[in-house]
PDB file of C-alpha atoms in Angstrom:
ATOM      1  CA  UNK A 213       7.014  41.163 126.765  1.00  0.00           C
ATOM      2  CA  UNK A 214       9.590  38.589 126.378  1.00  0.00           C
ATOM      3  CA  UNK A 215      12.131  39.690 122.943  1.00  0.00           C
ATOM      4  CA  UNK A 216      14.382  37.724 121.191  1.00  0.00           C
ATOM      5  CA  UNK A 217      17.151  39.587 123.300  1.00  0.00           C
ATOM      6  CA  UNK A 218      15.313  38.350 126.500  1.00  0.00           C
ATOM      7  CA  UNK A 219      16.169  34.620 125.922  1.00  0.00           C
ATOM      8  CA  UNK A 220      18.948  33.002 127.928  1.00  0.00           C
ATOM      9  CA  UNK A 221      18.823  29.237 127.198  1.00  0.00           C
ATOM     10  CA  UNK A 222      19.931  28.837 123.613  1.00  0.00           C
ATOM     11  CA  UNK A 223      17.391  27.358 120.852  1.00  0.00           C
ATOM     12  CA  UNK A 224      19.558  24.208 119.635  1.00  0.00           C
ATOM     13  CA  UNK A 225      20.266  22.529 122.738  1.00  0.00           C
ATOM     14  CA  UNK A 226      16.126  22.517 123.563  1.00  0.00           C
ATOM     15  CA  UNK A 227      15.587  21.443 120.040  1.00  0.00           C
ATOM     16  CA  UNK A 228      17.971  18.398 120.562  1.00  0.00           C
ATOM     17  CA  UNK A 229      15.919  17.984 123.919  1.00  0.00           C
ATOM     18  CA  UNK A 230      12.609  17.346 122.247  1.00  0.00           C
ATOM     19  CA  UNK A 231      14.088  15.220 119.882  1.00  0.00           C
ATOM     20  CA  UNK A 232      15.693  13.017 122.481  1.00  0.00           C
ATOM     21  CA  UNK A 233      12.202  12.782 123.638  1.00  0.00           C
ATOM     22  CA  UNK A 234      11.808  11.104 120.313  1.00  0.00           C
ATOM     23  CA  UNK A 235       9.897  13.937 118.340  1.00  0.00           C
ATOM     24  CA  UNK A 236      10.383  13.042 113.960  1.00  0.00           C
ATOM     25  CA  UNK A 237      10.284  16.703 113.284  1.00  0.00           C
ATOM     26  CA  UNK A 238      10.623  20.006 115.508  1.00  0.00           C
ATOM     27  CA  UNK A 239       9.579  23.516 114.417  1.00  0.00           C
ATOM     28  CA  UNK A 240      11.496  26.150 115.215  1.00  0.00           C
ATOM     29  CA  UNK A 241       9.014  27.632 117.466  1.00  0.00           C
ATOM     30  CA  UNK A 242       8.322  24.825 119.570  1.00  0.00           C
ATOM     31  CA  UNK A 243      12.055  24.574 120.332  1.00  0.00           C
ATOM     32  CA  UNK A 244      11.697  28.441 121.452  1.00  0.00           C
ATOM     33  CA  UNK A 245       8.370  28.226 123.165  1.00  0.00           C
ATOM     34  CA  UNK A 246       9.985  25.465 125.478  1.00  0.00           C
ATOM     35  CA  UNK A 247      12.676  27.274 126.114  1.00  0.00           C
ATOM     36  CA  UNK A 248      10.473  30.491 126.994  1.00  0.00           C
ATOM     37  CA  UNK A 249       8.587  27.909 129.304  1.00  0.00           C
ATOM     38  CA  UNK A 250      11.969  26.607 130.891  1.00  0.00           C
ATOM     39  CA  UNK A 251      13.313  29.922 131.560  1.00  0.00           C
ATOM     40  CA  UNK A 252      10.094  30.791 133.421  1.00  0.00           C
ATOM     41  CA  UNK A 253      10.502  27.947 135.540  1.00  0.00           C
ATOM     42  CA  UNK A 254      14.308  28.125 135.937  1.00  0.00           C
ATOM     43  CA  UNK A 255      13.492  31.822 137.244  1.00  0.00           C
ATOM     44  CA  UNK A 256      10.905  30.256 139.817  1.00  0.00           C
ATOM     45  CA  UNK A 257      12.892  27.639 141.201  1.00  0.00           C
ATOM     46  CA  UNK A 258      15.750  30.102 141.663  1.00  0.00           C
ATOM     47  CA  UNK A 259      13.868  32.748 143.476  1.00  0.00           C
ATOM     48  CA  UNK A 260      13.224  30.095 145.632  1.00  0.00           C
ATOM     49  CA  UNK A 261      16.813  28.709 146.255  1.00  0.00           C
ATOM     50  CA  UNK A 262      17.583  32.833 146.727  1.00  0.00           C
ATOM     51  CA  UNK A 263      15.115  32.804 149.948  1.00  0.00           C
ATOM     52  CA  UNK A 264      16.612  29.775 150.798  1.00  0.00           C
ATOM     53  CA  UNK A 265      20.295  30.701 150.992  1.00  0.00           C
ATOM     54  CA  UNK A 266      19.076  34.021 152.609  1.00  0.00           C
ATOM     55  CA  UNK A 267      16.992  32.084 155.102  1.00  0.00           C
ATOM     56  CA  UNK A 268      20.804  30.510 155.806  1.00  0.00           C
ATOM     57  CA  UNK A 269      22.792  33.213 156.060  1.00  0.00           C
ATOM     58  CA  UNK A 270      24.414  32.690 152.885  1.00  0.00           C
ATOM     59  CA  UNK A 271      25.123  34.747 150.033  1.00  0.00           C
ATOM     60  CA  UNK A 272      26.173  31.927 147.950  1.00  0.00           C
ATOM     61  CA  UNK A 273      23.522  30.026 146.030  1.00  0.00           C
ATOM     62  CA  UNK A 274      24.410  26.381 146.492  1.00  0.00           C
ATOM     63  CA  UNK A 275      22.692  23.090 145.292  1.00  0.00           C
ATOM     64  CA  UNK A 276      21.501  22.430 148.356  1.00  0.00           C
ATOM     65  CA  UNK A 277      19.093  25.435 148.194  1.00  0.00           C
ATOM     66  CA  UNK A 278      18.047  24.368 144.478  1.00  0.00           C
ATOM     67  CA  UNK A 279      17.567  20.948 145.587  1.00  0.00           C
ATOM     68  CA  UNK A 280      15.561  22.076 148.564  1.00  0.00           C
ATOM     69  CA  UNK A 281      13.325  24.669 146.240  1.00  0.00           C
ATOM     70  CA  UNK A 282      12.533  22.524 143.701  1.00  0.00           C
ATOM     71  CA  UNK A 283      11.197  19.770 146.004  1.00  0.00           C
ATOM     72  CA  UNK A 284       9.289  22.598 147.543  1.00  0.00           C
ATOM     73  CA  UNK A 285       8.364  23.977 144.614  1.00  0.00           C
ATOM     74  CA  UNK A 286       7.293  20.784 142.966  1.00  0.00           C
ATOM     75  CA  UNK A 287       5.497  19.653 146.252  1.00  0.00           C
TER      76      UNK A 287
ATOM     77  CA  UNK B 126      23.035   7.890 136.311  1.00  0.00           C
ATOM     78  CA  UNK B 127      23.324  10.921 134.781  1.00  0.00           C
ATOM     79  CA  UNK B 128      26.453  11.651 133.922  1.00  0.00           C
ATOM     80  CA  UNK B 129      28.033  15.049 132.483  1.00  0.00           C
ATOM     81  CA  UNK B 130      28.097  13.687 128.957  1.00  0.00           C
ATOM     82  CA  UNK B 131      24.306  13.284 129.346  1.00  0.00           C
ATOM     83  CA  UNK B 132      23.567  17.207 129.887  1.00  0.00           C
ATOM     84  CA  UNK B 133      22.269  18.930 126.849  1.00  0.00           C
ATOM     85  CA  UNK B 134      21.763  22.411 127.882  1.00  0.00           C
ATOM     86  CA  UNK B 135      25.086  24.279 128.727  1.00  0.00           C
ATOM     87  CA  UNK B 136      25.853  25.614 132.492  1.00  0.00           C
ATOM     88  CA  UNK B 137      26.809  29.063 131.653  1.00  0.00           C
ATOM     89  CA  UNK B 138      23.373  30.230 130.743  1.00  0.00           C
ATOM     90  CA  UNK B 139      21.565  28.501 134.070  1.00  0.00           C
ATOM     91  CA  UNK B 140      24.380  30.107 135.830  1.00  0.00           C
ATOM     92  CA  UNK B 141      23.197  33.443 134.185  1.00  0.00           C
ATOM     93  CA  UNK B 142      19.379  32.449 134.712  1.00  0.00           C
ATOM     94  CA  UNK B 143      20.030  32.218 138.445  1.00  0.00           C
ATOM     95  CA  UNK B 144      22.412  35.570 139.090  1.00  0.00           C
ATOM     96  CA  UNK B 145      19.657  37.243 136.885  1.00  0.00           C
ATOM     97  CA  UNK B 146      17.209  36.599 139.636  1.00  0.00           C
ATOM     98  CA  UNK B 147      19.988  38.517 141.896  1.00  0.00           C
ATOM     99  CA  UNK B 148      21.587  36.202 143.397  1.00  0.00           C
ATOM    100  CA  UNK B 149      25.249  37.592 144.607  1.00  0.00           C
ATOM    101  CA  UNK B 150      26.961  34.522 144.263  1.00  0.00           C
ATOM    102  CA  UNK B 151      26.165  30.982 142.732  1.00  0.00           C
ATOM    103  CA  UNK B 152      27.902  27.969 143.007  1.00  0.00           C
ATOM    104  CA  UNK B 153      29.031  25.876 140.108  1.00  0.00           C
ATOM    105  CA  UNK B 154      26.963  22.911 141.565  1.00  0.00           C
ATOM    106  CA  UNK B 155      24.134  25.017 142.339  1.00  0.00           C
ATOM    107  CA  UNK B 156      23.778  25.762 138.423  1.00  0.00           C
ATOM    108  CA  UNK B 157      24.513  22.081 137.156  1.00  0.00           C
ATOM    109  CA  UNK B 158      21.540  21.260 139.651  1.00  0.00           C
ATOM    110  CA  UNK B 159      18.996  22.962 138.222  1.00  0.00           C
ATOM    111  CA  UNK B 160      20.292  22.296 134.909  1.00  0.00           C
ATOM    112  CA  UNK B 161      19.595  18.780 135.609  1.00  0.00           C
ATOM    113  CA  UNK B 162      16.215  19.762 136.743  1.00  0.00           C
ATOM    114  CA  UNK B 163      15.473  21.852 133.784  1.00  0.00           C
ATOM    115  CA  UNK B 164      16.369  19.165 131.343  1.00  0.00           C
ATOM    116  CA  UNK B 165      13.964  16.704 133.264  1.00  0.00           C
ATOM    117  CA  UNK B 166      10.952  19.151 133.399  1.00  0.00           C
ATOM    118  CA  UNK B 167      11.687  19.598 129.705  1.00  0.00           C
ATOM    119  CA  UNK B 168      11.934  16.086 128.776  1.00  0.00           C
ATOM    120  CA  UNK B 169       8.026  15.540 130.761  1.00  0.00           C
ATOM    121  CA  UNK B 170       6.684  18.946 128.745  1.00  0.00           C
ATOM    122  CA  UNK B 171       8.463  17.266 125.314  1.00  0.00           C
ATOM    123  CA  UNK B 172       6.903  13.875 126.126  1.00  0.00           C
ATOM    124  CA  UNK B 173       3.385  15.419 126.453  1.00  0.00           C
ATOM    125  CA  UNK B 174       3.737  17.397 123.381  1.00  0.00           C
ATOM    126  CA  UNK B 175       4.828  14.641 121.037  1.00  0.00           C
ATOM    127  CA  UNK B 176       1.946  12.745 122.260  1.00  0.00           C
ATOM    128  CA  UNK B 177      -0.656  15.661 121.542  1.00  0.00           C
ATOM    129  CA  UNK B 178       1.020  16.057 118.076  1.00  0.00           C
ATOM    130  CA  UNK B 179       0.609  12.108 117.372  1.00  0.00           C
ATOM    131  CA  UNK B 180      -2.864  12.742 118.651  1.00  0.00           C
ATOM    132  CA  UNK B 181      -3.440  15.478 115.837  1.00  0.00           C
ATOM    133  CA  UNK B 182      -2.024  12.930 113.287  1.00  0.00           C
ATOM    134  CA  UNK B 183       1.184  14.848 112.820  1.00  0.00           C
ATOM    135  CA  UNK B 184       4.806  14.025 112.947  1.00  0.00           C
ATOM    136  CA  UNK B 185       6.517  17.544 113.640  1.00  0.00           C
ATOM    137  CA  UNK B 186       5.467  18.857 117.324  1.00  0.00           C
ATOM    138  CA  UNK B 187       4.699  22.544 116.800  1.00  0.00           C
ATOM    139  CA  UNK B 188       4.466  25.357 119.622  1.00  0.00           C
ATOM    140  CA  UNK B 189       0.860  24.706 120.021  1.00  0.00           C
ATOM    141  CA  UNK B 190       1.711  21.121 121.137  1.00  0.00           C
ATOM    142  CA  UNK B 191       4.387  22.628 123.682  1.00  0.00           C
ATOM    143  CA  UNK B 192       1.759  25.162 124.898  1.00  0.00           C
ATOM    144  CA  UNK B 193      -0.845  22.579 124.797  1.00  0.00           C
ATOM    145  CA  UNK B 194       1.733  19.827 126.852  1.00  0.00           C
ATOM    146  CA  UNK B 195       2.563  22.787 129.358  1.00  0.00           C
ATOM    147  CA  UNK B 196      -0.495  23.703 130.168  1.00  0.00           C
ATOM    148  CA  UNK B 197      -2.047  19.937 130.714  1.00  0.00           C
ATOM    149  CA  UNK B 198       1.185  19.748 132.758  1.00  0.00           C
ATOM    150  CA  UNK B 199       1.252  22.815 135.294  1.00  0.00           C
ATOM    151  CA  UNK B 200      -2.928  22.089 135.579  1.00  0.00           C
TER     152      UNK B 200
END
């Protein structure tokens, strides 16, 4: 189960992101929920990027790995 | 064009997220790239959530809006 301590991305910028999309008001639980979702999506893309870096015989994940991972993840 | 100042989510937690997925090393540009992607995805989901809140005649975006927005976005 996800607990408060497992969260990596802070809530404040997520709240700002929703407000910037033109929300009048944003509940704290809404910002938390989107934070959990973005971390999950980030993890999925990161896992693909790590596989791609290994495939290219590198130990460093580069932006080209992230870009291709996202392209393949998004389809 | 996206500039440094447009970014809302800080880079450090994104870097940590990639490392947590078991990357040996992560280039700074890789973390920045994933940050830009997650902000874009966050914006897409937030826009849907705002539409759903309006549809329910609310001005506050709630976690139920985010959850349904994500479900519909993900398909």
